[in-house]
PDB file of C-alpha atoms in Angstrom:
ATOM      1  CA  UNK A  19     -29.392  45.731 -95.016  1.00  0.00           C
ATOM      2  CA  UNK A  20     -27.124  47.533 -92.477  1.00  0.00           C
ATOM      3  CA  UNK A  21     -27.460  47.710 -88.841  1.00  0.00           C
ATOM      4  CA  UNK A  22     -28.329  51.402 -88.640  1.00  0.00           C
ATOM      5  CA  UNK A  23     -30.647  51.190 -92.138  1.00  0.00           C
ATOM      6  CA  UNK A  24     -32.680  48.602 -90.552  1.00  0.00           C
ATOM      7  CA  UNK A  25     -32.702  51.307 -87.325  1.00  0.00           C
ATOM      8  CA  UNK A  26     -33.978  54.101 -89.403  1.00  0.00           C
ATOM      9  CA  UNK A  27     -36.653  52.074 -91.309  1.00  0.00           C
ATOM     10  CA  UNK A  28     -38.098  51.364 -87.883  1.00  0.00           C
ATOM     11  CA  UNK A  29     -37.964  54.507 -86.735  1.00  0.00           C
ATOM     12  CA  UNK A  30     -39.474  55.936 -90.126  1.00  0.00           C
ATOM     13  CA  UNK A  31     -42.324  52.877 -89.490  1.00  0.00           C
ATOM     14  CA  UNK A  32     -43.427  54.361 -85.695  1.00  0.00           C
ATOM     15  CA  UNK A  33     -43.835  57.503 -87.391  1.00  0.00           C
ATOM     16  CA  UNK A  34     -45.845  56.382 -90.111  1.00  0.00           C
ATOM     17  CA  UNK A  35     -48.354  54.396 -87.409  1.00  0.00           C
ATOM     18  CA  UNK A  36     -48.067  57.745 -84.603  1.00  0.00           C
ATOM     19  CA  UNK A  37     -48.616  60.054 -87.492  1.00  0.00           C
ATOM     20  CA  UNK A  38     -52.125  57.993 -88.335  1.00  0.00           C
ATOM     21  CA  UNK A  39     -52.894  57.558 -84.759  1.00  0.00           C
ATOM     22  CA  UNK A  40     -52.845  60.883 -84.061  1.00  0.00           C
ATOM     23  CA  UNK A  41     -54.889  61.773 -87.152  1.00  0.00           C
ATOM     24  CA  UNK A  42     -57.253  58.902 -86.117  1.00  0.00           C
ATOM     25  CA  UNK A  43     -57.755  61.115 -82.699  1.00  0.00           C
ATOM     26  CA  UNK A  44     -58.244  64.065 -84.227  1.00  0.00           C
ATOM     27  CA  UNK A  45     -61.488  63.104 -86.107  1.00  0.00           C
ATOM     28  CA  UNK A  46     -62.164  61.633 -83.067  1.00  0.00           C
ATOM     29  CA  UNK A  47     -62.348  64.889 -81.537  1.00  0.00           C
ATOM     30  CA  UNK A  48     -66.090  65.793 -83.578  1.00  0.00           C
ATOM     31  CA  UNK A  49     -67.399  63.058 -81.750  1.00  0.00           C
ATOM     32  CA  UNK A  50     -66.410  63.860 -77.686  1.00  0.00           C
ATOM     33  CA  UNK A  51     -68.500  65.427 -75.479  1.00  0.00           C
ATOM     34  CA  UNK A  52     -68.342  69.710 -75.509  1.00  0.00           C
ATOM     35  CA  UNK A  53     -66.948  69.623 -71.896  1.00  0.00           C
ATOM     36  CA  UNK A  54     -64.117  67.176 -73.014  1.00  0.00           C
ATOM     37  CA  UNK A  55     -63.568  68.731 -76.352  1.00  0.00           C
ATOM     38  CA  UNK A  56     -60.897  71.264 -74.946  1.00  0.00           C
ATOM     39  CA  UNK A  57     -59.036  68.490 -73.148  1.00  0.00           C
ATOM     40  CA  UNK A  58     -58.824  66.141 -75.809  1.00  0.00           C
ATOM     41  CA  UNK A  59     -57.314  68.626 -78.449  1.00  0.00           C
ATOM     42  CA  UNK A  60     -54.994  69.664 -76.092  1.00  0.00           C
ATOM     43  CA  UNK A  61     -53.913  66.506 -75.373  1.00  0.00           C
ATOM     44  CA  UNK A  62     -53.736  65.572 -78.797  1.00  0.00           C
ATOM     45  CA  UNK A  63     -51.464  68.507 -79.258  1.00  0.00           C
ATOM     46  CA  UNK A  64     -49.136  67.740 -76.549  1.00  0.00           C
ATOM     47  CA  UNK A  65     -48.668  64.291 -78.695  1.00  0.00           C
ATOM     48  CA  UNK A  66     -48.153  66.338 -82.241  1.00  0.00           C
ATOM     49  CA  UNK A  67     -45.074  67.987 -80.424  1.00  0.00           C
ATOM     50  CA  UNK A  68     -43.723  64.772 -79.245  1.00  0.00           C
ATOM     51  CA  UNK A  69     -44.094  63.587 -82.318  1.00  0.00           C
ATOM     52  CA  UNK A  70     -42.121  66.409 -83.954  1.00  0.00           C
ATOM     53  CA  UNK A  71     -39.210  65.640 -81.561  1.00  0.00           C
ATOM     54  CA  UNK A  72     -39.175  62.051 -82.513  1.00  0.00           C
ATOM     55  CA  UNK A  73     -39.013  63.253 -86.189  1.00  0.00           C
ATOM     56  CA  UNK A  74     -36.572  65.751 -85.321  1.00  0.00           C
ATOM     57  CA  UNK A  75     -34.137  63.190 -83.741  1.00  0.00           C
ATOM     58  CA  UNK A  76     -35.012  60.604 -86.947  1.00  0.00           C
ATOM     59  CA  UNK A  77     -33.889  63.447 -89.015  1.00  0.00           C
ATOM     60  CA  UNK A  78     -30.587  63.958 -86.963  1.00  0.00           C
ATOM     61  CA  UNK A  79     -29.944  60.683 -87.081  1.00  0.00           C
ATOM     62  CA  UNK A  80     -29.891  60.712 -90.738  1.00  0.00           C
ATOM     63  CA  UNK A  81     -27.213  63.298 -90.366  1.00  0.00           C
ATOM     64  CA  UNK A  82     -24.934  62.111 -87.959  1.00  0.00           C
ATOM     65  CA  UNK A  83     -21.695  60.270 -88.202  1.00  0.00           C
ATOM     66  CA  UNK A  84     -21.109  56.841 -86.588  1.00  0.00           C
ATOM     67  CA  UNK A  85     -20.011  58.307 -82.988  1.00  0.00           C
ATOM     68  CA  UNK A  86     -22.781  60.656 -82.808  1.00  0.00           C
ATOM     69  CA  UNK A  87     -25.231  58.564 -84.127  1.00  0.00           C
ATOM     70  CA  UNK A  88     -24.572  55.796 -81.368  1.00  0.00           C
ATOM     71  CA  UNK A  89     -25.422  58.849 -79.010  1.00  0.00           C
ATOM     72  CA  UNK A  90     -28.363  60.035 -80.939  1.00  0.00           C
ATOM     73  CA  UNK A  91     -29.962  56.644 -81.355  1.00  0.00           C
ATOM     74  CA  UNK A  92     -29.822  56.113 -77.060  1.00  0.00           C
ATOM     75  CA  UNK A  93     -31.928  59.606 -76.598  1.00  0.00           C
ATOM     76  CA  UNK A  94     -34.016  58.925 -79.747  1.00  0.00           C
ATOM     77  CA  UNK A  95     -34.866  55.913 -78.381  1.00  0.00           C
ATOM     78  CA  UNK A  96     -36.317  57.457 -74.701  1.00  0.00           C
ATOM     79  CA  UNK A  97     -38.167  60.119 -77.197  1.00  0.00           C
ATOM     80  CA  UNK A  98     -40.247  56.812 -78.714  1.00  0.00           C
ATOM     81  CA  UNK A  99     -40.762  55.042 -75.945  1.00  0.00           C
ATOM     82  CA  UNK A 100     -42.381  58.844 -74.077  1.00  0.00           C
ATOM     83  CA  UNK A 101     -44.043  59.176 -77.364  1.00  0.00           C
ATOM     84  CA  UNK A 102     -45.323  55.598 -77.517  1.00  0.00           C
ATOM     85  CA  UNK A 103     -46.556  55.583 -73.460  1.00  0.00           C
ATOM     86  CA  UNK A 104     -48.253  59.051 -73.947  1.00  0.00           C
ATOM     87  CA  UNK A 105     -49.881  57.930 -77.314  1.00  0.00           C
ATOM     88  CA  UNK A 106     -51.210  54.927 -75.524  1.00  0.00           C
ATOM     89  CA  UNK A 107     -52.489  56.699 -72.200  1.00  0.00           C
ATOM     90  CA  UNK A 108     -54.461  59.382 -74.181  1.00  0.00           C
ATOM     91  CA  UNK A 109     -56.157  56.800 -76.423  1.00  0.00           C
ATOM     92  CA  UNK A 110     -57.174  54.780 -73.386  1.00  0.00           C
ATOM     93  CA  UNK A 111     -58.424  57.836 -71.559  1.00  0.00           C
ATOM     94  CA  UNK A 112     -60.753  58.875 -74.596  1.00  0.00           C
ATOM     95  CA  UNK A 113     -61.803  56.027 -75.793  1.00  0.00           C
TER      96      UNK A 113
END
């Protein structure tokens, strides 16, 4: 498999495992205290947008030719790892 198939596979992998993360929260969101409640949805919808963006990039980079993609895959790449570190923080603060 190419370089930039195996790239997009990945990518298409940390949105499968964000996308059930986030859904994971989300029912998690019956079970948090009233006075938390507000928090924790918004939080989880600050990651839904970030997650969006990462899809958004993974969908430009489907699109792109080889010069842009080299571009595309540096700033995708700082979209994940925001994604990844906010995903993380959030599920650490509500646990």
């Amino acid at each position: 498999m190419e370089k930039r198939e195996l790239y997009m596979a990945k990518i298409e992998a940390n949105l499968t495992q964000y996308n059930a993360r986030l859904l994971e929260m989300k029912g998690k969101a019956a079970e948090v205290q009233a006075d938390i409640k507000l928090e924790y949805l918004s939080q989880v919808e600050n990651l839904e947008k970030k997650r969006d963006e990462y899809a958004k990039m993974h969908d430009q980079l489907k699109q792109a030719g080889e010069h842009a993609w080299e571009d595309l895959k540096s700033g995708t790449e700082n979209v994940w790892d925001d994604l990844k570190d906010a995903v993380d923080k959030a599920s650490k603060r509500f646990e």
